[in-house]
Coordinates of C-alpha atoms in Angstrom, one line a residue:
Chain A
M1 CA -0.3 0.2 0.0
E2 CA 2.9 2.7 0.8
S3 CA 4.6 1.7 -2.4
L4 CA 1.2 2.6 -4.1
M5 CA 0.8 5.8 -2.3
V6 CA 4.4 6.8 -2.9
L7 CA 4.0 6.2 -6.7
L8 CA 0.8 8.3 -6.5
V9 CA 2.5 11.2 -4.8
G10 CA 5.3 10.9 -7.7
V11 CA 2.8 11.3 -10.3
L12 CA 1.0 14.1 -8.8
V13 CA 4.5 15.8 -8.5
S14 CA 5.4 15.2 -12.0
V15 CA 1.8 16.6 -13.2
G16 CA 2.3 19.5 -10.7
T17 CA 5.8 20.5 -11.9
Y18 CA 4.5 20.2 -15.5
L19 CA 1.7 22.4 -14.8
I20 CA 3.8 25.1 -12.8
L21 CA 6.5 25.2 -15.8
S22 CA 3.7 26.5 -18.1
R23 CA 3.1 29.9 -19.0
N24 CA -0.6 30.4 -18.3
I25 CA -1.2 31.8 -14.8
I26 CA -4.3 29.6 -14.2
R27 CA -2.2 26.5 -14.8
I28 CA 0.5 27.5 -12.7
I29 CA -1.9 27.9 -9.7
L30 CA -3.8 24.5 -10.7
G31 CA 0.0 22.9 -10.6
T32 CA 0.4 24.3 -7.1
A33 CA -3.0 23.1 -5.9
V34 CA -1.8 19.6 -7.2
L35 CA 1.6 19.9 -5.5
S36 CA 0.1 20.6 -2.1
H37 CA -2.5 17.6 -2.5
A38 CA 0.9 15.4 -3.2
V39 CA 2.5 16.7 0.1
H40 CA -0.4 15.9 1.5
L41 CA -0.6 12.2 0.6
L42 CA 3.2 12.1 1.3
I43 CA 2.8 13.2 4.9
L44 CA 0.1 10.7 5.3
T45 CA 2.3 8.0 3.9
V46 CA 5.6 8.8 5.9
G47 CA 3.7 8.9 9.0
G48 CA 2.6 5.4 8.3
L49 CA -0.5 4.2 6.8
K50 CA -3.2 2.5 8.9
T51 CA -1.5 0.5 11.3
G52 CA -3.7 0.0 14.2
D53 CA -7.2 0.7 15.5
V54 CA -8.9 4.2 15.9
P55 CA -7.2 6.4 18.4
L56 CA -9.9 6.5 20.7
L57 CA -9.5 5.4 24.4
G58 CA -12.1 3.0 25.6
H59 CA -12.6 1.9 21.8
S60 CA -10.0 -0.7 21.3
S61 CA -6.9 -1.6 23.4
G62 CA -4.6 -0.7 20.7
P63 CA -2.5 -0.8 19.1
Y64 CA -3.9 2.5 17.4
T65 CA -3.1 4.3 14.2
D66 CA -0.9 7.7 14.6
A67 CA -3.3 10.4 14.4
L68 CA -1.0 13.3 14.2
P69 CA -0.6 13.0 10.2
Q70 CA -4.1 13.8 9.8
A71 CA -4.1 16.6 12.2
L72 CA -1.0 17.9 10.2
I73 CA -2.8 17.3 6.7
L74 CA -6.3 19.2 8.2
T75 CA -4.0 22.2 9.0
A76 CA -2.0 22.2 5.9
I77 CA -5.5 21.8 3.5
V78 CA -6.8 24.9 5.1
I79 CA -3.8 26.5 4.5
S80 CA -3.3 25.8 0.7
F81 CA -7.2 26.6 0.6
A82 CA -6.7 30.0 1.6
T83 CA -3.4 30.6 -0.2
T84 CA -5.2 29.2 -3.4
A85 CA -8.1 31.2 -3.1
F86 CA -6.1 34.3 -2.6
L87 CA -3.8 33.3 -5.5
L88 CA -7.0 33.1 -7.9
V89 CA -8.4 36.3 -6.8
L90 CA -4.8 37.7 -7.4
A91 CA -4.3 36.7 -10.7
Y92 CA -7.7 37.6 -11.8
R93 CA -7.1 41.7 -10.7
M94 CA -3.5 41.1 -12.3
Y95 CA -5.0 40.0 -15.6
K96 CA -7.6 43.0 -15.4
T97 CA -4.9 45.5 -15.0
N98 CA -1.6 44.1 -16.8
G99 CA -4.1 42.4 -19.5
T100 CA -2.4 39.1 -19.8
D101 CA -2.2 35.8 -18.0
D102 CA 0.9 34.8 -19.9
V103 CA 3.8 34.8 -17.5
S104 CA 6.2 35.7 -20.2
E105 CA 4.7 39.0 -20.7
L106 CA 5.1 40.0 -17.1
R107 CA 8.9 40.6 -16.9
G108 CA 8.5 44.4 -16.4
M109 CA 9.9 46.9 -19.3
P110 CA 13.1 48.6 -18.5
D111 CA 11.2 51.6 -19.3
E112 CA 8.5 51.6 -16.9
Chain B
M1 CA 2.7 33.9 34.6
N2 CA 3.7 31.9 31.9
N3 CA 0.7 32.5 30.1
I4 CA 2.1 35.8 29.1
I5 CA 4.3 34.2 26.7
V6 CA 1.3 33.9 24.3
L7 CA 0.3 37.5 24.4
P8 CA 2.7 38.8 21.4
L9 CA 0.9 36.4 19.2
I10 CA -2.6 36.6 20.3
I11 CA -3.0 40.1 21.4
P12 CA -2.3 41.7 17.9
I13 CA -4.6 38.9 16.4
M14 CA -7.1 39.8 18.6
T15 CA -7.0 43.5 17.8
A16 CA -6.6 43.0 14.0
V17 CA -10.2 41.5 14.1
I18 CA -11.6 44.2 16.0
L19 CA -10.1 46.8 13.6
V20 CA -11.9 45.0 10.9
F21 CA -15.1 46.4 12.0
L22 CA -13.9 49.8 12.5
R23 CA -12.9 50.1 8.7
R24 CA -14.0 53.8 8.4
D25 CA -13.1 55.2 11.6
V26 CA -9.4 55.6 10.5
V27 CA -8.0 57.6 13.5
L28 CA -9.5 55.1 16.0
Q29 CA -7.8 52.4 14.0
R30 CA -4.7 54.2 14.2
I31 CA -4.9 54.7 18.0
I32 CA -5.8 51.3 18.6
A33 CA -3.3 49.8 16.5
L34 CA -0.3 51.9 17.8
T35 CA -1.6 51.4 21.6
T36 CA -1.9 47.8 20.9
M37 CA 1.9 47.5 19.6
I38 CA 3.2 49.5 22.7
F39 CA 1.5 47.0 24.9
V40 CA 3.2 44.1 22.8
I41 CA 6.6 46.1 23.3
G42 CA 5.9 46.1 27.4
I43 CA 5.2 42.5 27.7
S44 CA 8.3 41.6 25.7
I45 CA 10.5 43.7 27.6
L46 CA 8.8 42.2 30.9
L47 CA 9.5 38.8 29.6
L48 CA 13.0 39.3 28.9
Q49 CA 13.6 40.4 32.5
F50 CA 11.6 37.1 33.8
I51 CA 13.9 35.0 31.5
Q52 CA 17.0 36.6 33.0
T53 CA 16.0 35.6 36.6
D54 CA 13.9 32.2 35.9
G55 CA 15.4 30.8 32.9
I56 CA 13.5 29.7 29.7
L57 CA 9.8 30.0 30.2
K58 CA 7.6 27.6 28.2
I59 CA 3.7 27.3 27.9
D60 CA 1.8 24.1 26.8
F61 CA -1.5 24.6 25.1
S62 CA -4.2 23.0 27.0
G63 CA -1.9 21.3 29.1
W64 CA -0.9 19.0 26.7
L65 CA 3.0 18.3 27.9
P66 CA 5.8 18.2 25.6
P67 CA 6.7 16.3 23.0
F68 CA 3.0 15.9 22.8
G69 CA 1.4 19.2 22.2
I70 CA 1.9 22.5 21.1
L71 CA 4.2 25.0 22.9
F72 CA 5.3 28.3 22.9
V73 CA 8.9 28.9 24.4
A74 CA 10.6 32.2 25.3
D75 CA 14.2 32.3 25.4
S76 CA 16.4 35.4 25.6
F77 CA 17.1 35.0 21.7
S78 CA 13.2 34.8 20.6
I79 CA 12.1 37.5 22.8
L80 CA 14.8 40.0 21.9
M81 CA 13.9 39.1 18.3
V82 CA 10.2 39.8 19.4
T83 CA 11.2 42.7 21.2
T84 CA 13.1 44.4 18.2
S85 CA 10.3 43.6 15.7
S86 CA 7.6 45.0 17.7
I87 CA 9.4 48.2 18.3
V88 CA 10.2 48.4 14.3
A89 CA 6.7 47.4 13.7
S90 CA 5.3 50.4 15.6
I91 CA 7.6 52.8 14.7
C92 CA 6.7 52.0 10.7
L93 CA 3.1 52.1 11.9
I94 CA 4.0 55.8 13.1
Y95 CA 5.6 56.7 9.9
A96 CA 2.3 55.1 8.0
F97 CA 0.1 57.4 9.6
S98 CA 0.9 60.3 7.6
T99 CA 2.1 58.6 4.5
I100 CA 0.3 55.7 3.8
G101 CA -2.9 57.3 2.4
N102 CA -6.6 57.0 2.8
R103 CA -6.8 54.6 0.4
H104 CA -4.8 52.0 2.1
E105 CA -6.2 53.0 5.7
D106 CA -9.7 51.9 5.0
M107 CA -8.7 49.1 3.0
F108 CA -7.6 47.0 5.9
F109 CA -4.1 48.3 6.3
Y110 CA -3.9 48.2 10.1
P111 CA -5.5 45.0 10.7
L112 CA -3.0 42.9 7.9
V113 CA 0.1 44.6 9.7
L114 CA -1.2 43.5 13.0
F115 CA -1.5 39.8 11.3
L116 CA 2.1 40.3 9.9
V117 CA 3.2 41.0 13.5
A118 CA 1.3 38.3 14.9
G119 CA 2.9 35.8 12.4
V120 CA 6.3 37.1 13.2
N121 CA 6.1 36.9 16.8
G122 CA 4.7 33.6 16.8
S123 CA 7.2 32.2 14.3
F124 CA 9.9 33.7 16.7
L125 CA 8.1 32.0 19.9
T126 CA 6.8 28.9 19.0
G127 CA 8.7 25.4 20.0
D128 CA 7.2 23.2 17.8
I129 CA 8.2 23.2 13.9
F130 CA 4.9 22.3 12.1
N131 CA 3.6 25.7 14.6
L132 CA 6.6 27.5 12.9
F133 CA 5.2 26.6 9.5
V134 CA 1.8 27.8 10.6
C135 CA 3.0 31.0 11.8
F136 CA 5.1 31.4 8.5
E137 CA 1.8 31.4 6.7
V138 CA 0.0 33.7 8.8
M139 CA 2.8 36.1 8.3
L140 CA 3.0 35.4 4.7
L141 CA -0.7 35.4 4.1
A142 CA -1.0 39.0 5.4
S143 CA 2.4 39.8 3.6
Y144 CA 0.7 38.6 0.3
V145 CA -2.2 41.2 0.9
L146 CA 0.1 43.9 2.1
I147 CA 2.4 43.8 -1.4
A148 CA -0.8 43.7 -3.7
L149 CA -2.7 46.3 -1.6
G150 CA -2.8 49.4 -3.7
G151 CA -3.6 47.4 -6.9
E152 CA -1.1 49.0 -9.2
K153 CA 0.2 47.6 -12.4
I154 CA 3.5 46.8 -11.6
Q155 CA 2.3 45.5 -8.0
L156 CA 0.2 43.3 -9.0
R157 CA 2.6 41.8 -11.3
E158 CA 5.3 41.4 -8.8
S159 CA 2.9 40.0 -6.1
L160 CA 1.8 37.5 -8.2
K161 CA 5.4 36.3 -8.7
Y162 CA 6.2 36.9 -4.9
V163 CA 2.9 34.8 -3.8
L164 CA 3.8 31.9 -6.2
I165 CA 7.3 31.7 -5.2
N166 CA 6.4 31.8 -1.6
V167 CA 3.4 29.0 -2.2
V168 CA 6.0 26.7 -3.5
T169 CA 8.4 27.4 -0.8
S170 CA 6.0 26.6 1.9
W171 CA 5.3 23.2 -0.3
I172 CA 9.1 22.3 0.3
F173 CA 8.6 23.2 3.7
L174 CA 5.7 20.5 4.2
I175 CA 8.2 18.2 2.3
A176 CA 10.8 18.9 4.8
L177 CA 8.1 18.3 7.5
A178 CA 6.9 15.2 6.3
F179 CA 10.3 13.5 5.8
L180 CA 11.4 14.8 9.5
Y181 CA 8.0 13.4 10.8
G182 CA 8.9 10.1 9.1
T183 CA 12.3 9.5 10.3
L184 CA 12.0 10.9 13.9
K185 CA 8.2 10.5 14.5
T186 CA 8.4 14.2 16.4
L187 CA 7.7 17.7 15.7
N188 CA 8.7 19.2 19.2
M189 CA 12.1 21.4 18.3
A190 CA 13.5 20.3 21.8
H191 CA 12.5 16.6 21.2
I192 CA 13.9 16.7 17.5
A193 CA 17.2 18.0 19.0
Q194 CA 17.2 15.2 21.6
R195 CA 16.4 12.4 19.2
V196 CA 18.8 13.7 16.7
A197 CA 21.6 13.6 19.3
E198 CA 20.7 10.1 20.7
V199 CA 20.6 8.5 17.3
G200 CA 23.4 10.9 15.7
Q201 CA 22.9 12.8 12.4
D202 CA 22.8 10.1 9.8
P203 CA 22.5 11.3 6.2
L204 CA 19.2 10.9 5.9
I205 CA 18.6 13.6 8.8
T206 CA 21.4 15.4 7.0
T207 CA 19.1 15.6 4.0
V208 CA 15.8 16.7 5.7
A209 CA 18.2 19.4 7.5
I210 CA 19.3 20.6 3.9
L211 CA 15.9 20.7 2.6
F212 CA 15.3 23.2 5.7
L213 CA 18.1 24.7 4.7
I214 CA 16.6 25.5 1.1
V215 CA 13.3 26.5 2.6
F216 CA 14.4 28.9 5.1
S217 CA 17.2 30.3 2.5
I218 CA 14.5 31.4 0.0
K219 CA 12.4 33.1 3.0
A220 CA 15.7 34.7 4.1
G221 CA 17.0 35.6 0.9
L222 CA 20.4 33.6 1.3
L223 CA 21.8 32.9 -2.1
L224 CA 18.2 32.4 -3.2
F225 CA 17.0 35.6 -3.1
F226 CA 16.1 36.0 -6.8
W227 CA 12.4 36.9 -6.1
L228 CA 13.9 39.8 -3.3
P229 CA 14.5 42.6 -5.4
G230 CA 11.7 42.8 -7.7
S231 CA 9.1 42.4 -4.7
Y232 CA 10.3 44.7 -2.2
T233 CA 10.2 47.6 -4.6
V234 CA 6.7 47.6 -5.4
P235 CA 4.6 48.3 -2.1
P236 CA 4.4 51.7 -0.1
T237 CA 7.3 52.8 1.6
A238 CA 6.0 52.0 5.0
V239 CA 5.3 48.2 4.1
Q240 CA 8.8 48.1 2.2
A241 CA 10.3 49.0 5.6
L242 CA 8.5 46.4 7.8
F243 CA 9.1 43.9 5.1
A244 CA 12.9 44.6 4.7
A245 CA 12.9 44.5 8.6
L246 CA 11.0 41.6 9.4
L247 CA 10.3 38.9 6.8
T248 CA 13.9 38.1 6.0
K249 CA 15.0 38.1 9.5
V250 CA 12.3 35.6 10.4
G251 CA 14.0 33.3 7.8
V252 CA 17.3 34.0 9.4
Y253 CA 16.0 33.5 12.9
A254 CA 14.6 30.0 12.0
L255 CA 17.9 29.2 10.0
I256 CA 19.7 30.0 13.1
R257 CA 17.4 28.1 15.4
T258 CA 17.3 24.9 13.3
F259 CA 21.3 24.6 12.7
T260 CA 22.3 25.4 16.5
L261 CA 19.4 23.4 17.9
M262 CA 17.8 20.6 16.0
F263 CA 20.8 19.9 13.4
P264 CA 24.0 20.9 15.0
L265 CA 25.9 17.5 14.3
N266 CA 27.0 17.1 10.8
Q267 CA 28.7 20.6 10.8
E268 CA 31.2 19.7 8.0
V269 CA 27.9 19.6 5.5
T270 CA 25.5 21.6 6.8
H271 CA 27.6 24.6 8.4
T272 CA 30.3 24.6 5.5
L273 CA 27.1 24.7 2.9
I274 CA 25.9 27.9 5.2
G275 CA 29.1 29.4 5.0
I276 CA 29.6 29.0 1.1
M277 CA 26.1 30.3 0.7
A278 CA 26.6 33.1 3.0
G279 CA 29.8 34.3 1.1
L280 CA 28.0 33.6 -2.2
T281 CA 24.9 36.0 -1.0
I282 CA 27.6 38.8 0.0
I283 CA 29.4 38.8 -3.4
A284 CA 26.0 38.6 -5.4
G285 CA 24.6 41.3 -2.9
C286 CA 27.6 43.7 -3.6
M287 CA 27.3 43.3 -7.4
G288 CA 23.5 44.3 -7.1
A289 CA 24.3 47.3 -5.0
L290 CA 27.2 48.4 -7.5
S291 CA 25.2 47.9 -10.5
G292 CA 22.3 49.7 -9.0
K293 CA 21.2 53.0 -10.4
D294 CA 18.4 53.6 -8.6
V295 CA 18.0 53.8 -4.8
Y296 CA 15.6 51.2 -4.4
T297 CA 17.9 48.7 -6.2
I298 CA 20.6 49.9 -4.0
S299 CA 18.8 49.6 -0.9
T300 CA 17.6 45.9 -1.5
Y301 CA 20.8 44.4 -2.4
N302 CA 21.9 45.9 0.7
V303 CA 19.3 44.0 2.9
I304 CA 20.5 40.8 0.9
I305 CA 24.3 41.9 2.0
G306 CA 22.9 42.1 5.7
V307 CA 21.5 38.7 5.7
G308 CA 24.6 37.1 4.5
F309 CA 26.8 39.0 6.7
I310 CA 24.6 37.8 9.8
L311 CA 24.7 34.1 8.3
I312 CA 28.4 34.2 8.4
G313 CA 28.1 34.3 12.3
L314 CA 26.0 31.1 12.0
A315 CA 28.4 29.3 9.6
V316 CA 31.4 29.8 12.1
N317 CA 29.3 28.6 14.8
T318 CA 31.7 30.1 17.7
E319 CA 30.1 31.5 20.8
A320 CA 31.5 34.7 19.7
G321 CA 30.1 34.6 16.2
I322 CA 26.7 33.7 17.4
S323 CA 26.3 36.7 19.7
G324 CA 27.6 38.7 16.8
A325 CA 24.6 37.5 14.5
I326 CA 22.5 38.2 17.5
Y327 CA 23.5 41.7 17.8
Y328 CA 24.0 42.0 13.8
L329 CA 20.6 41.0 13.4
I330 CA 18.8 43.3 15.8
H331 CA 20.9 46.4 14.3
D332 CA 19.9 45.2 10.9
M333 CA 16.1 45.4 11.4
V334 CA 16.1 48.9 12.7
A335 CA 18.9 50.2 10.5
K336 CA 17.1 48.5 7.3
A337 CA 13.8 49.9 8.6
L338 CA 15.5 53.5 9.0
L339 CA 17.1 52.9 5.4
F340 CA 13.8 52.0 3.6
L341 CA 11.8 54.8 5.2
I342 CA 14.4 57.5 4.4
I343 CA 14.8 56.3 0.9
G344 CA 11.0 56.1 0.3
T345 CA 11.0 59.6 1.6
M346 CA 13.7 60.7 -0.8
V347 CA 11.3 59.3 -3.6
F348 CA 8.3 60.7 -2.1
L349 CA 10.3 64.5 -2.0
T350 CA 11.9 64.6 -5.4
G351 CA 9.6 62.2 -7.5
E352 CA 12.6 60.3 -8.8
T353 CA 14.2 56.9 -8.1
V354 CA 17.3 57.2 -10.0
V355 CA 20.2 58.7 -7.9
K356 CA 21.7 60.8 -10.4
R357 CA 18.5 63.0 -10.9
M358 CA 18.0 63.7 -7.3
S359 CA 20.2 66.7 -5.9
G360 CA 20.8 69.1 -3.1
L361 CA 18.3 67.3 -0.7
I362 CA 20.4 68.5 2.3
Q363 CA 19.7 72.0 1.8
Y364 CA 16.0 71.9 2.6
Y365 CA 16.2 68.9 4.9
P366 CA 19.5 69.2 6.8
L367 CA 18.1 66.7 9.8
F368 CA 16.9 64.3 7.4
G369 CA 20.2 64.1 5.5
W370 CA 22.3 63.8 8.5
M371 CA 20.3 60.9 9.7
Y372 CA 20.8 59.3 6.3
F373 CA 24.3 59.6 7.0
I374 CA 23.8 58.0 10.6
V375 CA 22.2 54.9 9.2
L376 CA 24.9 54.8 6.6
L377 CA 27.6 54.9 9.2
A378 CA 25.7 52.2 11.4
L379 CA 25.5 49.9 8.1
I380 CA 29.2 49.8 7.6
G381 CA 30.0 49.3 11.2
V382 CA 31.4 52.6 12.6
P383 CA 31.5 52.8 16.0
P384 CA 29.5 54.4 18.1
F385 CA 26.1 53.4 16.1
S386 CA 24.5 50.1 16.3
G387 CA 26.5 48.0 13.4
F388 CA 29.9 48.1 15.2
V389 CA 29.5 45.5 18.0
G390 CA 28.0 42.7 15.7
K391 CA 30.9 43.2 13.2
I392 CA 33.5 43.0 15.7
L393 CA 32.0 40.0 17.4
I394 CA 31.2 38.1 13.9
G395 CA 34.8 39.1 12.8
Q396 CA 36.1 37.7 16.2
G397 CA 34.1 34.3 15.6
T398 CA 35.4 33.9 11.9
I399 CA 39.0 34.3 13.4
E400 CA 38.5 31.8 16.0
A401 CA 37.3 29.1 13.8
G402 CA 39.8 29.9 11.4
S403 CA 37.5 30.9 8.5
F404 CA 39.5 33.8 6.9
V405 CA 37.8 33.7 3.4
L406 CA 34.4 34.3 5.2
L407 CA 36.2 37.2 7.1
A408 CA 37.9 38.8 4.1
I409 CA 34.4 38.8 2.4
G410 CA 32.2 40.1 5.2
F411 CA 34.7 43.0 5.6
A412 CA 35.5 43.7 2.1
S413 CA 31.2 44.0 1.6
S414 CA 31.8 46.9 4.1
I415 CA 33.3 49.2 1.9
I416 CA 31.0 48.1 -0.9
V417 CA 28.3 48.9 1.3
L418 CA 29.9 52.1 2.3
Y419 CA 30.5 53.0 -1.8
S420 CA 26.7 52.1 -2.6
L421 CA 25.4 54.2 0.1
L422 CA 27.8 57.1 -0.2
R423 CA 27.2 57.2 -3.6
I424 CA 23.4 58.0 -2.6
F425 CA 24.5 60.9 -0.2
L426 CA 26.7 62.4 -2.2
A427 CA 24.7 62.5 -5.1
S428 CA 21.4 63.1 -3.7
F429 CA 21.9 65.2 -0.5
F430 CA 24.7 67.6 -1.6
G431 CA 24.9 69.6 -4.6
E432 CA 22.8 72.1 -6.5
T433 CA 19.0 71.7 -5.2
T434 CA 16.7 70.8 -8.3
V435 CA 13.6 71.9 -6.3
S436 CA 12.8 75.7 -5.7
E437 CA 11.8 77.1 -2.4
E438 CA 8.2 76.9 -3.4
D439 CA 7.7 73.5 -4.7
K440 CA 9.4 71.8 -1.7
K441 CA 7.0 69.4 0.1
P442 CA 7.3 69.5 3.8
I443 CA 8.3 65.9 5.4
P444 CA 5.0 64.9 7.4
K445 CA 5.6 65.1 11.2
S446 CA 4.7 62.0 12.3
A447 CA 7.5 60.7 9.6
M448 CA 9.9 62.7 11.1
L449 CA 9.2 61.5 14.4
S450 CA 9.7 57.7 13.2
F451 CA 13.2 58.5 12.0
I452 CA 14.0 60.3 15.0
L453 CA 13.0 57.3 17.2
L454 CA 14.8 54.8 14.8
T455 CA 17.8 56.8 14.8
L456 CA 17.9 57.1 18.5
S457 CA 17.5 53.3 18.7
I458 CA 20.5 52.9 16.2
I459 CA 22.5 55.0 18.6
Y460 CA 21.1 53.1 21.7
I461 CA 22.3 49.9 20.3
G462 CA 25.5 51.2 19.6
V463 CA 26.3 53.3 22.9
G464 CA 24.3 51.0 25.4
A465 CA 25.4 47.9 23.7
E466 CA 27.0 47.1 27.5
S467 CA 23.3 47.0 28.7
L468 CA 21.9 44.6 25.9
S469 CA 25.1 42.5 26.3
P470 CA 23.6 40.3 29.1
Y471 CA 20.8 39.3 27.2
V472 CA 22.6 38.5 23.9
Q473 CA 25.3 36.5 26.1
D474 CA 22.4 34.5 27.4
A475 CA 20.6 34.1 24.2
A476 CA 24.1 32.9 22.5
R477 CA 24.8 30.3 25.8
T478 CA 21.5 28.8 25.2
L479 CA 22.0 28.6 21.5
M480 CA 25.6 27.1 21.6
N481 CA 24.4 24.7 24.7
P482 CA 21.2 23.2 23.3
S483 CA 21.0 21.1 26.1
I484 CA 19.9 24.1 28.4
Y485 CA 16.9 24.6 25.9
I486 CA 16.0 20.6 25.7
D487 CA 16.2 20.5 29.4
A488 CA 13.7 23.3 29.8
I489 CA 11.3 22.0 27.7
L490 CA 11.2 18.5 28.5
G491 CA 12.3 18.2 31.9
E492 CA 14.9 15.9 33.3
G493 CA 12.5 13.1 33.3
L494 CA 12.2 12.4 29.7

C-alpha cells in the first residue's frame, strides 16, 4: 500500500511540476494545488498508513493508528485552500490590470 | 505567569479582528493599532527580564505536555527578536500614519500589519516545527495582501510572482516536515534535538536538514534571493520598511534556531554549506548594489548583503560568532527599516528614483540628510553606532574558527556598502538643489518622528551595547548549548 501511495505522490508531483512550468497563470495555480495534494498524501504515507485501531480510548485496547499526520494534513489543507483562493483572486486582478495571463509577458519593461 | 508568552501573538490577532469592524474610523484604527504595539513591546521587555531571573519560559497549550502538544517557548534569543520586531513595526506604523494614504487605511491596512506582526512574533516564539510552518503562513498571507494592496499594475505583477514563489517554498517546507516526521516521529523542536543527539545525525537526517536550509534560505534571501529585489520595491514605503526589517529576518531566525538546536551535529556538511552560501550571497549582493542606478535597487541589495553577513556568524558557529549574529540581527532590523523609510521619503520628496536625478536634498532637509548619514555609518559598522559590536563579534568568530575567506568577504562587503550608500549621499543630498523654494514638500511630522525614533534606537544599540550584552550573551549561551533548551522543555525526566 505504501509503495502505491508513493507512486501516486510521484505522479502528482510530476503533473504539478509540469503545470507550474507552463506559461499560463491558471495552469500554474492549478499546479500548486496539485503539488499541495501530493505533499498531503506524502505526510500521510511517511507517517505510517493504517497500522492499528482508531485512536480513541475505550474503543479498543490498541495498538492505535498515529492520528498526528491527519491533524497536520487538515491544517495544511486549510492553509493551501486559503492561499489558492487568494492566488486566484490576485491572478484575476492581475489579468484585469495587466491584460495578460502569460507569465512571459510579465517580466516588466526597463522603461517602466 | 507563563501565560503572558502567548500575548505577543494573540493580542495583535484579536485587535486586528476588532479593527476589521472599525473600517471607516481611521483615527480610531490608528490609536488602537499603536496602543496594541506599545503593549506588545511592554510585554516583551517584561518577558526579557523574567527570563534573566527564571530561565527559559514555556507554555503548553491546553496542558498537553511536551512532546505531545504544541508549545510556545520564550528564551532570550526569541524574546530579543520579538522586542526588536515589535519596536520596528510600531515605528513603521507611526510612519504610515501620515504617508500611507486613505486608500490603504480604509482597506484594512492596520489589521493586516497586526496580522503580520502576529505571524512574525509567533514564528519567533513557537517551540514546535509544524507550528512554525503555520506562523510562517500567517505572516506570509498578511504579506501577500500588503504587497498587492493598492492594486497598481506593477504591484500586482510582482506580487503574483512573490506569492507563487512563497507557495512553492511552503510546499518544500511541508515536504521537509513530512520526511522529518517520517524519520523522527516528532515535531517538538526540543524533542527533535534530543532524538537527533541520541541516534546521531545520519545522512537521511542531514538531507532533511538541507531541505530546511533550502526553505529558510528562500525566506531569508540567503543566496536564493532572486525574488527579493522585484517584490521589495513595489509596495508603499512603510510596507517596504516592514518587509525589509521583519520578513527576511524571520528566515534568518529560523535558520539559526534550526542549525544550532536541531541539526548541529553534521557541521562539515550543513555549516560549510551555510558558509559558502553566505559568502556567495554577500558577493552577489555587492554586485547588485554596485550595479544599481536607482535608490530602491541599491537598498534592496543592501538587505541581501546584511543577511549574508549575519549568517557568517552562524556558519562559523562559535559563541562569539553567534552573539555577533544576534547583535547584528537586532541592528539590521532597525537600520534597514530606517534606510527604507528614508529612501522612500527621498522618492516622495523628489518624485525620482534614479540617484543621479536627485540633488541637494540636504539644503532643505538638513536633519533628514544627517540621519541618512547616521544610518550609513551604522550599516558599515562605524562606532559608536549599532553595527559596530555585531561586526566585531562576527569577525572575532571567523578568526576563532579560522575561516579567513568569510572574514575577508564580510569585511570587504562593508566597503561596497559604504560606496553604494555614500554614492546616494553625495549625489542626492549634496550639490545644487533641483527643487525651488516654493515647490518643496514638507516632510510629514509623524514621518520625521519615526526617523528620529529609529535613529535614537541605532545610537542606543551602539552606545548602550553594554546594557544589551547580558541578554545577548544569555541568548548565545542557550544557542550554543542546546541542552539548556532541551532540559527546559522536556525536563530531566524524559
